[in-house]
CSV table of C-alpha atoms and ligand atoms in Angstrom, one decimal:
chain,number,residue,atom,x,y,z
A,198,UNK,CA,143.0,105.8,132.6
A,199,UNK,CA,140.5,104.3,135.1
A,200,UNK,CA,137.1,105.7,134.3
A,201,UNK,CA,134.8,103.8,136.6
A,202,UNK,CA,132.6,106.8,136.5
A,203,UNK,CA,131.8,106.7,132.8
A,204,UNK,CA,131.8,109.8,130.6
A,205,UNK,CA,130.3,108.4,127.4
A,206,UNK,CA,127.3,106.2,127.0
A,207,UNK,CA,125.8,104.5,123.9
A,208,UNK,CA,122.1,105.4,124.2
A,209,UNK,CA,121.0,103.7,121.0
A,210,UNK,CA,122.2,101.4,118.2
A,211,UNK,CA,121.2,100.9,114.6
A,212,UNK,CA,122.1,98.7,111.6
A,213,UNK,CA,121.7,98.3,107.9
A,214,UNK,CA,122.4,95.0,106.0
A,215,UNK,CA,122.0,94.9,102.3
A,216,UNK,CA,119.2,92.5,101.3
A,217,UNK,CA,121.3,90.4,98.8
A,218,UNK,CA,122.6,87.2,100.3
A,219,UNK,CA,125.6,85.3,98.9
A,220,UNK,CA,125.8,81.7,100.2
A,221,UNK,CA,128.8,79.4,100.3
A,222,UNK,CA,127.2,77.5,97.6
A,223,UNK,CA,127.2,80.6,95.4
A,224,UNK,CA,130.9,81.0,96.0
A,225,UNK,CA,131.5,77.3,95.0
A,226,UNK,CA,130.6,78.4,91.5
A,227,UNK,CA,133.0,81.3,91.5
A,228,UNK,CA,136.3,79.9,93.1
A,229,UNK,CA,137.7,76.5,94.0
A,230,UNK,CA,136.1,76.2,97.5
A,231,UNK,CA,133.4,74.3,99.3
A,232,UNK,CA,130.7,75.0,101.9
A,233,UNK,CA,132.4,72.4,104.1
A,234,UNK,CA,135.8,74.3,104.0
A,235,UNK,CA,134.3,77.7,104.6
A,236,UNK,CA,132.0,76.6,107.5
A,237,UNK,CA,134.7,74.4,109.1
A,238,UNK,CA,137.5,77.0,108.9
A,239,UNK,CA,135.5,80.2,109.5
A,240,UNK,CA,132.0,79.4,110.7
A,241,UNK,CA,130.6,81.6,107.9
A,242,UNK,CA,127.5,80.3,106.0
A,243,UNK,CA,126.5,83.4,104.1
A,244,UNK,CA,127.2,87.1,103.8
A,245,UNK,CA,125.4,90.2,102.5
A,246,UNK,CA,126.6,91.9,99.4
A,247,UNK,CA,125.7,95.6,98.5
A,248,UNK,CA,124.9,95.8,94.8
A,249,UNK,CA,126.2,98.4,92.5
A,250,UNK,CA,123.8,101.1,93.5
A,251,UNK,CA,124.4,100.8,97.2
A,252,UNK,CA,127.3,102.9,98.6
A,253,UNK,CA,129.1,103.0,102.0
A,254,UNK,CA,127.6,106.3,102.7
A,255,UNK,CA,124.0,105.1,102.0
A,256,UNK,CA,124.5,102.1,104.2
A,257,UNK,CA,126.0,104.2,107.0
A,258,UNK,CA,123.2,106.8,106.7
A,259,UNK,CA,120.5,104.1,107.0
A,260,UNK,CA,122.2,102.6,110.1
A,261,UNK,CA,122.5,106.2,111.5
A,262,UNK,CA,118.8,107.0,110.9
A,263,UNK,CA,117.9,103.7,112.7
A,264,UNK,CA,120.0,104.7,115.7
A,265,UNK,CA,118.7,108.3,115.8
A,266,UNK,CA,115.2,107.1,115.6
A,267,UNK,CA,115.7,104.8,118.6
A,268,UNK,CA,117.4,107.7,120.5
A,269,UNK,CA,114.5,110.0,119.7
A,270,UNK,CA,116.7,112.6,118.2
A,271,UNK,CA,116.6,114.4,114.8
A,272,UNK,CA,119.4,115.1,112.3
A,273,UNK,CA,119.9,118.7,113.4
A,274,UNK,CA,120.6,117.4,117.0
A,275,UNK,CA,123.7,115.7,115.8
A,276,UNK,CA,126.9,117.7,116.4
A,277,UNK,CA,129.5,115.1,115.4
A,278,UNK,CA,129.7,112.2,113.0
A,279,UNK,CA,132.7,109.9,113.2
A,280,UNK,CA,132.7,107.3,110.5
A,281,UNK,CA,135.0,104.2,110.5
A,282,UNK,CA,135.5,102.7,107.1
A,283,UNK,CA,138.1,100.9,105.0
A,284,UNK,CA,135.9,101.4,101.9
A,285,UNK,CA,135.2,105.1,101.5
A,286,UNK,CA,133.0,106.0,98.6
A,287,UNK,CA,135.7,108.4,97.4
A,288,UNK,CA,139.2,109.3,98.7
A,289,UNK,CA,138.1,112.9,98.8
A,290,UNK,CA,136.0,114.2,100.5
A,291,UNK,CA,135.4,112.0,103.6
A,292,UNK,CA,132.4,109.6,103.4
A,293,UNK,CA,131.3,111.0,106.8
A,294,UNK,CA,130.5,114.2,104.9
A,295,UNK,CA,128.4,112.2,102.5
A,296,UNK,CA,126.5,110.7,105.4
A,297,UNK,CA,126.0,114.1,106.9
A,298,UNK,CA,124.5,115.3,103.6
A,299,UNK,CA,122.2,112.3,103.2
A,300,UNK,CA,120.7,112.5,106.7
A,301,UNK,CA,120.6,116.3,106.8
A,302,UNK,CA,122.8,116.7,110.0
A,303,UNK,CA,123.4,120.3,109.1
A,304,UNK,CA,124.8,121.2,112.6
A,305,UNK,CA,127.5,118.5,112.7
A,306,UNK,CA,131.2,118.2,112.1
A,307,UNK,CA,131.9,115.0,110.1
A,308,UNK,CA,135.1,113.1,109.4
A,309,UNK,CA,136.4,109.5,108.6
A,310,UNK,CA,138.8,107.5,110.7
A,311,UNK,CA,140.9,104.6,109.3
A,312,UNK,CA,141.2,102.0,112.1
A,313,UNK,CA,140.2,99.1,109.8
A,314,UNK,CA,138.4,96.3,111.7
A,315,UNK,CA,139.1,98.1,115.0
A,316,UNK,CA,137.8,101.5,113.8
A,317,UNK,CA,134.4,101.4,115.5
A,318,UNK,CA,136.1,101.0,118.9
A,319,UNK,CA,138.6,103.8,118.0
A,320,UNK,CA,135.6,106.0,117.1
A,321,UNK,CA,134.0,105.3,120.5
A,322,UNK,CA,137.1,106.4,122.3
A,323,UNK,CA,137.2,109.6,120.2
A,324,UNK,CA,133.5,110.3,121.0
A,325,UNK,CA,134.4,109.8,124.7
A,326,UNK,CA,137.1,112.5,124.3
A,327,UNK,CA,134.7,115.0,122.7
A,328,UNK,CA,132.2,114.4,125.4
A,329,UNK,CA,134.8,114.8,128.2
A,330,UNK,CA,135.8,118.2,126.9
A,331,UNK,CA,132.1,119.2,126.3
A,332,UNK,CA,132.8,119.9,122.6
A,333,UNK,CA,129.9,117.6,121.5
A,334,UNK,CA,126.6,116.4,123.0
A,335,UNK,CA,125.0,114.0,120.4
A,336,UNK,CA,127.6,112.0,118.5
A,337,UNK,CA,127.0,109.4,115.8
A,338,UNK,CA,129.7,106.8,115.7
A,339,UNK,CA,129.2,104.9,112.5
A,340,UNK,CA,130.9,102.0,110.8
A,341,UNK,CA,130.1,101.2,107.2
A,342,UNK,CA,131.9,98.8,105.0
A,343,UNK,CA,131.4,97.7,101.4
A,344,UNK,CA,134.1,95.0,101.6
A,345,UNK,CA,132.8,93.4,98.4
A,346,UNK,CA,134.3,96.4,96.5
A,347,UNK,CA,137.9,95.7,97.6
A,348,UNK,CA,137.9,91.9,97.7
A,349,UNK,CA,139.7,89.9,95.0
A,350,UNK,CA,136.8,87.7,93.8
A,351,UNK,CA,139.4,85.3,92.2
A,352,UNK,CA,141.3,84.7,95.5
A,353,UNK,CA,139.6,81.9,97.4
A,354,UNK,CA,141.7,82.6,100.5
A,355,UNK,CA,140.1,86.0,101.1
A,356,UNK,CA,136.9,86.4,99.0
A,357,UNK,CA,134.9,83.8,101.1
A,358,UNK,CA,135.6,85.8,104.3
A,359,UNK,CA,134.1,89.2,103.9
A,360,UNK,CA,130.6,90.8,103.7
A,361,UNK,CA,129.0,94.3,103.5
A,362,UNK,CA,127.0,96.2,106.1
A,363,UNK,CA,126.8,99.1,108.5
A,364,UNK,CA,126.2,99.8,112.2
A,365,UNK,CA,125.8,103.0,114.1
A,366,UNK,CA,125.2,104.3,117.6
A,367,UNK,CA,124.3,107.5,119.3
A,368,UNK,CA,126.8,108.4,122.1
A,369,UNK,CA,126.0,111.0,124.8
A,370,UNK,CA,127.3,112.1,128.1
A,371,UNK,CA,126.7,109.3,130.6
A,372,UNK,CA,123.8,109.2,132.9
A,373,UNK,CA,123.2,106.9,135.8
A,374,UNK,CA,126.8,105.4,135.7
A,375,UNK,CA,126.2,103.7,132.4
A,376,UNK,CA,128.8,103.8,129.6
A,377,UNK,CA,132.4,103.2,128.9
A,378,UNK,CA,134.3,102.0,132.0
A,379,UNK,CA,137.6,100.7,130.5
A,380,UNK,CA,139.5,100.9,127.3
A,381,UNK,CA,142.7,99.6,125.7
A,382,UNK,CA,144.0,100.3,122.2
A,383,UNK,CA,147.2,99.2,120.4
A,384,UNK,CA,148.8,99.3,117.0
A,385,UNK,CA,151.8,97.8,115.3
A,386,UNK,CA,152.7,99.3,111.9
A,387,UNK,CA,155.6,97.0,111.4
A,388,UNK,CA,153.2,94.2,110.4
A,389,UNK,CA,151.2,96.3,107.9
A,390,UNK,CA,151.9,94.0,104.9
A,391,UNK,CA,150.2,91.0,106.5
A,392,UNK,CA,146.9,92.6,105.7
A,393,UNK,CA,146.7,95.5,103.2
A,394,UNK,CA,145.8,96.9,99.8
A,395,UNK,CA,149.2,97.7,98.2
A,396,UNK,CA,148.0,100.2,95.5
A,397,UNK,CA,145.6,103.1,95.4
A,398,UNK,CA,147.5,105.6,97.6
A,399,UNK,CA,150.6,107.7,97.1
A,400,UNK,CA,153.0,104.8,97.3
A,401,UNK,CA,151.7,102.8,94.4
A,402,UNK,CA,149.1,104.9,92.6
A,403,UNK,CA,146.2,103.4,90.8
A,404,UNK,CA,147.2,102.8,87.2
A,405,UNK,CA,146.6,100.1,84.6
A,406,UNK,CA,149.7,98.2,85.8
A,407,UNK,CA,148.7,98.1,89.5
A,408,UNK,CA,145.1,97.3,88.5
A,409,UNK,CA,146.2,94.5,86.2
A,410,UNK,CA,148.2,93.0,89.0
A,411,UNK,CA,145.2,93.3,91.3
A,412,UNK,CA,147.3,95.4,93.8
A,413,UNK,CA,144.3,97.6,94.5
A,414,UNK,CA,142.6,94.6,96.2
A,415,UNK,CA,142.9,93.1,99.7
A,416,UNK,CA,145.9,90.8,100.3
A,417,UNK,CA,146.1,88.8,103.6
A,418,UNK,CA,148.5,86.3,105.2
A,419,UNK,CA,145.6,84.6,106.9
A,420,UNK,CA,147.5,82.3,109.3
A,421,UNK,CA,149.7,85.1,110.6
A,422,UNK,CA,146.7,87.4,111.0
A,423,UNK,CA,144.9,84.7,112.9
A,424,UNK,CA,147.7,84.2,115.4
A,425,UNK,CA,148.2,87.9,116.0
A,426,UNK,CA,144.4,88.5,116.2
A,427,UNK,CA,144.0,86.0,119.1
A,428,UNK,CA,147.0,87.2,121.0
A,429,UNK,CA,146.1,90.9,120.7
A,430,UNK,CA,142.4,90.5,121.4
A,431,UNK,CA,143.1,88.5,124.6
A,432,UNK,CA,145.6,91.1,125.7
A,433,UNK,CA,143.3,94.0,124.9
A,434,UNK,CA,140.4,92.3,126.7
A,435,UNK,CA,142.5,91.8,129.9
A,436,UNK,CA,143.8,95.4,129.8
A,437,UNK,CA,140.4,97.0,129.2
A,438,UNK,CA,138.9,95.0,132.0
A,439,UNK,CA,141.8,95.9,134.3
A,440,UNK,CA,141.2,99.6,133.3
A,441,UNK,CA,137.6,99.2,134.4
A,442,UNK,CA,138.5,97.4,137.6
A,443,UNK,CA,136.7,94.3,136.4
A,444,UNK,CA,137.8,90.7,135.9
A,445,UNK,CA,136.8,88.1,133.3
A,446,UNK,CA,134.2,86.7,135.7
A,447,UNK,CA,132.4,90.0,135.7
A,448,UNK,CA,131.8,90.0,132.0
A,449,UNK,CA,128.1,89.3,131.2
A,450,UNK,CA,128.4,89.6,127.4
A,451,UNK,CA,131.4,89.5,125.1
A,452,UNK,CA,130.8,91.1,121.7
A,453,UNK,CA,134.0,90.4,119.7
A,454,UNK,CA,134.9,91.4,116.1
A,455,UNK,CA,133.3,88.8,113.9
A,456,UNK,CA,136.0,87.6,111.5
A,457,UNK,CA,136.2,83.8,112.1
A,458,UNK,CA,134.4,81.6,114.7
A,459,UNK,CA,137.8,80.0,115.5
A,460,UNK,CA,139.3,83.3,116.4
A,461,UNK,CA,136.3,84.2,118.5
A,462,UNK,CA,136.4,80.8,120.3
A,463,UNK,CA,140.2,81.0,121.0
A,464,UNK,CA,139.9,84.6,122.2
A,465,UNK,CA,137.1,83.7,124.6
A,466,UNK,CA,138.9,80.6,125.8
A,467,UNK,CA,142.2,82.4,126.6
A,468,UNK,CA,140.4,85.4,128.0
A,469,UNK,CA,138.5,83.0,130.4
A,470,UNK,CA,135.0,83.9,129.1
A,471,UNK,CA,132.6,81.0,128.4
A,472,UNK,CA,131.0,80.8,124.9
A,473,UNK,CA,127.5,81.1,126.3
A,474,UNK,CA,128.4,84.7,127.1
A,475,UNK,CA,129.7,85.4,123.6
A,476,UNK,CA,127.5,87.0,120.9
A,477,UNK,CA,128.1,85.4,117.5
A,478,UNK,CA,126.6,86.3,114.1
A,479,UNK,CA,129.7,85.7,111.8
A,480,UNK,CA,127.7,82.7,110.3
A,481,UNK,CA,125.2,85.1,108.8
A,482,UNK,CA,127.3,88.1,107.8
A,483,UNK,CA,131.0,87.1,107.5
A,484,UNK,CA,133.6,89.8,108.3
A,485,UNK,CA,132.1,93.3,107.8
A,486,UNK,CA,135.4,94.8,109.1
A,487,UNK,CA,134.6,97.7,111.5
A,488,UNK,CA,130.8,97.2,111.1
A,489,UNK,CA,130.7,93.9,112.9
A,490,UNK,CA,130.6,95.2,116.5
A,491,UNK,CA,127.9,97.8,116.1
A,492,UNK,CA,125.7,95.4,114.0
A,493,UNK,CA,126.2,92.8,116.7
A,494,UNK,CA,125.3,95.2,119.5
A,495,UNK,CA,122.2,96.2,117.7
A,496,UNK,CA,121.1,92.6,117.0
A,497,UNK,CA,122.0,91.5,120.6
A,498,UNK,CA,119.9,94.4,122.0
A,499,UNK,CA,116.9,93.6,119.7
A,500,UNK,CA,117.1,89.9,120.7
A,501,UNK,CA,117.1,90.8,124.4
A,502,UNK,CA,120.6,89.4,124.9
A,503,UNK,CA,122.2,92.7,125.6
A,504,UNK,CA,120.4,94.2,128.6
A,505,UNK,CA,120.6,97.2,130.9
A,506,UNK,CA,123.0,96.7,133.8
A,507,UNK,CA,125.2,94.2,132.0
A,508,UNK,CA,129.0,94.4,131.9
A,509,UNK,CA,129.7,94.3,128.2
A,510,UNK,CA,133.2,93.8,126.7
A,511,UNK,CA,133.8,94.6,123.0
A,512,UNK,CA,137.1,93.7,121.3
A,513,UNK,CA,138.5,93.9,117.8
A,514,UNK,CA,141.6,93.3,115.7
A,515,UNK,CA,142.5,94.2,112.1
A,516,UNK,CA,144.8,95.8,109.5
A,517,UNK,CA,147.5,98.1,110.8
A,518,UNK,CA,147.8,96.0,112.8
A,519,UNK,CA,145.4,97.9,115.0
A,520,UNK,CA,143.4,96.4,117.9
A,521,UNK,CA,141.4,97.5,120.9
A,522,UNK,CA,138.8,96.6,123.6
A,523,UNK,CA,136.2,98.7,125.2
A,524,UNK,CA,134.3,97.6,128.4
A,525,UNK,CA,130.9,99.2,129.1
A,526,UNK,CA,128.3,99.1,131.7
A,527,UNK,CA,125.1,98.9,129.6
B,793,LIG,O1,139.3,91.1,110.5
B,793,LIG,C1,140.6,90.8,110.8
B,793,LIG,C2,141.3,90.3,109.6
B,793,LIG,N1,141.1,89.0,109.2
B,793,LIG,C3,141.1,87.9,109.9
B,793,LIG,O2,141.0,87.9,111.1
B,793,LIG,C4,141.3,86.5,109.2
B,793,LIG,C5,142.3,85.7,109.9
B,793,LIG,N2,142.6,84.5,109.3
B,793,LIG,C6,141.8,83.4,109.2
B,793,LIG,O3,140.6,83.6,109.5
B,793,LIG,C7,142.2,82.1,108.6
B,793,LIG,O4,143.6,82.1,108.6
B,793,LIG,C8,141.7,81.8,107.2
B,793,LIG,C9,140.2,81.5,107.3
B,793,LIG,C10,141.9,83.0,106.3
B,793,LIG,C11,142.4,80.6,106.6
B,793,LIG,O5,142.2,79.5,107.5
B,793,LIG,P1,143.5,78.6,107.9
B,793,LIG,O6,143.0,77.5,108.7
B,793,LIG,O7,144.5,79.5,108.4
B,793,LIG,O8,143.9,78.0,106.4
B,793,LIG,P2,145.3,78.2,105.7
B,793,LIG,O9,145.4,79.6,105.2
B,793,LIG,O10,146.4,77.6,106.5
B,793,LIG,O11,145.0,77.3,104.4
B,793,LIG,C12,144.8,75.9,104.6
B,793,LIG,C13,144.5,75.3,103.2
B,793,LIG,C14,145.5,75.7,102.1
B,793,LIG,O12,145.8,74.6,101.3
B,793,LIG,P3,147.1,73.7,101.4
B,793,LIG,O13,148.2,74.7,101.2
B,793,LIG,O14,147.1,73.2,102.8
B,793,LIG,O15,147.0,72.7,100.4
B,793,LIG,C15,144.8,76.8,101.4
B,793,LIG,O16,145.2,76.9,100.0
B,793,LIG,O17,143.2,75.7,102.8
B,793,LIG,C16,143.3,76.2,101.4
B,793,LIG,N3,142.3,77.2,101.3
B,793,LIG,C17,141.1,77.0,100.8
B,793,LIG,N4,140.5,75.8,100.5
B,793,LIG,C18,139.2,75.8,100.1
B,793,LIG,C19,142.4,78.6,101.5
B,793,LIG,N5,141.2,79.1,101.3
B,793,LIG,C20,140.4,78.2,100.8
B,793,LIG,C21,139.0,78.2,100.4
B,793,LIG,N6,138.5,77.0,100.1
B,793,LIG,N7,138.3,79.3,100.4
């Protein structure tokens, strides 16, 4: 699809980051790791951790209210809530319904999607579809992740990477040619076991045996994920730009999924986008799965880095494998 005349536009963004900060030094006292290793291999210095009383829905609701406030719309104006999360508060009902209840969006339809780290970009494409058919007018695309609840805090190869947080945006029908101009998504389920939680679903139910083995927690083959992430994010960037009729030179700002500074730098290099056009905050938050991109968009906008008229490219990769890129005229 070439949609140079955009259908869907992000009119506002919002975010919520839990106040509690866990530094690399804090992790040194929990597992056999070092600040040097974590900074050198990932670029991460600290991450936010949602404490016991703070849920995925509460974080998502706070980010949503922030975005709605900036858009100047109230809860009853919202007619669709799409939540991306890998850490739902419960398996039934969807956490999007909990967000709906918290914010009082009584006129909305609400559901979760499971696109892992790429879920926010999948949500944007779904919002575009709803707007194209006229079935919704004010859509909240939310990504909220309490990764600390599914991380194995005894596994140094994963626990140092992740953080908690939420981002949201209000998406409306495009005005003045702003909005999504190009998209590419891809998935490869044959590689699912390189990044997954083995237990907790129908295949291996949660029981004392699976819990004891730690199979309800995240397992990752980091090196393999790294290679696939760079390859797929470069390809998705090129395809989304081609869909938009743009080239790498036209990109004013790249907002990539924030998993590892080395993945971000390699993706930017192979995609031909200089690092001074790349937004990075992985040092402060770590990998918040699908929440990284909306949080980064909101920060970049607040800092005056993301400005009206820019060609913005967003790109993500994660479990599934599932990846995608969305190009926007801001
Ligand atoms: O959101 C999408 C999903 N996730 C990602 O995109 C993450 C993708 N992967 C990565 O970012 C990187 O692969 C990691 C950061 C996870 C690992 O970096 P790496 O350079 O690929 O390291 P490695 O896994 O090859 O491990 C190198 C060494 C190993 O020791 P030996 O076998 O060489 O003696 C590990 O045991 O580093 C060791 N190691 C650690 N050492 C200190 C692994 N984790 C740690 C740690 N602290 N936290």
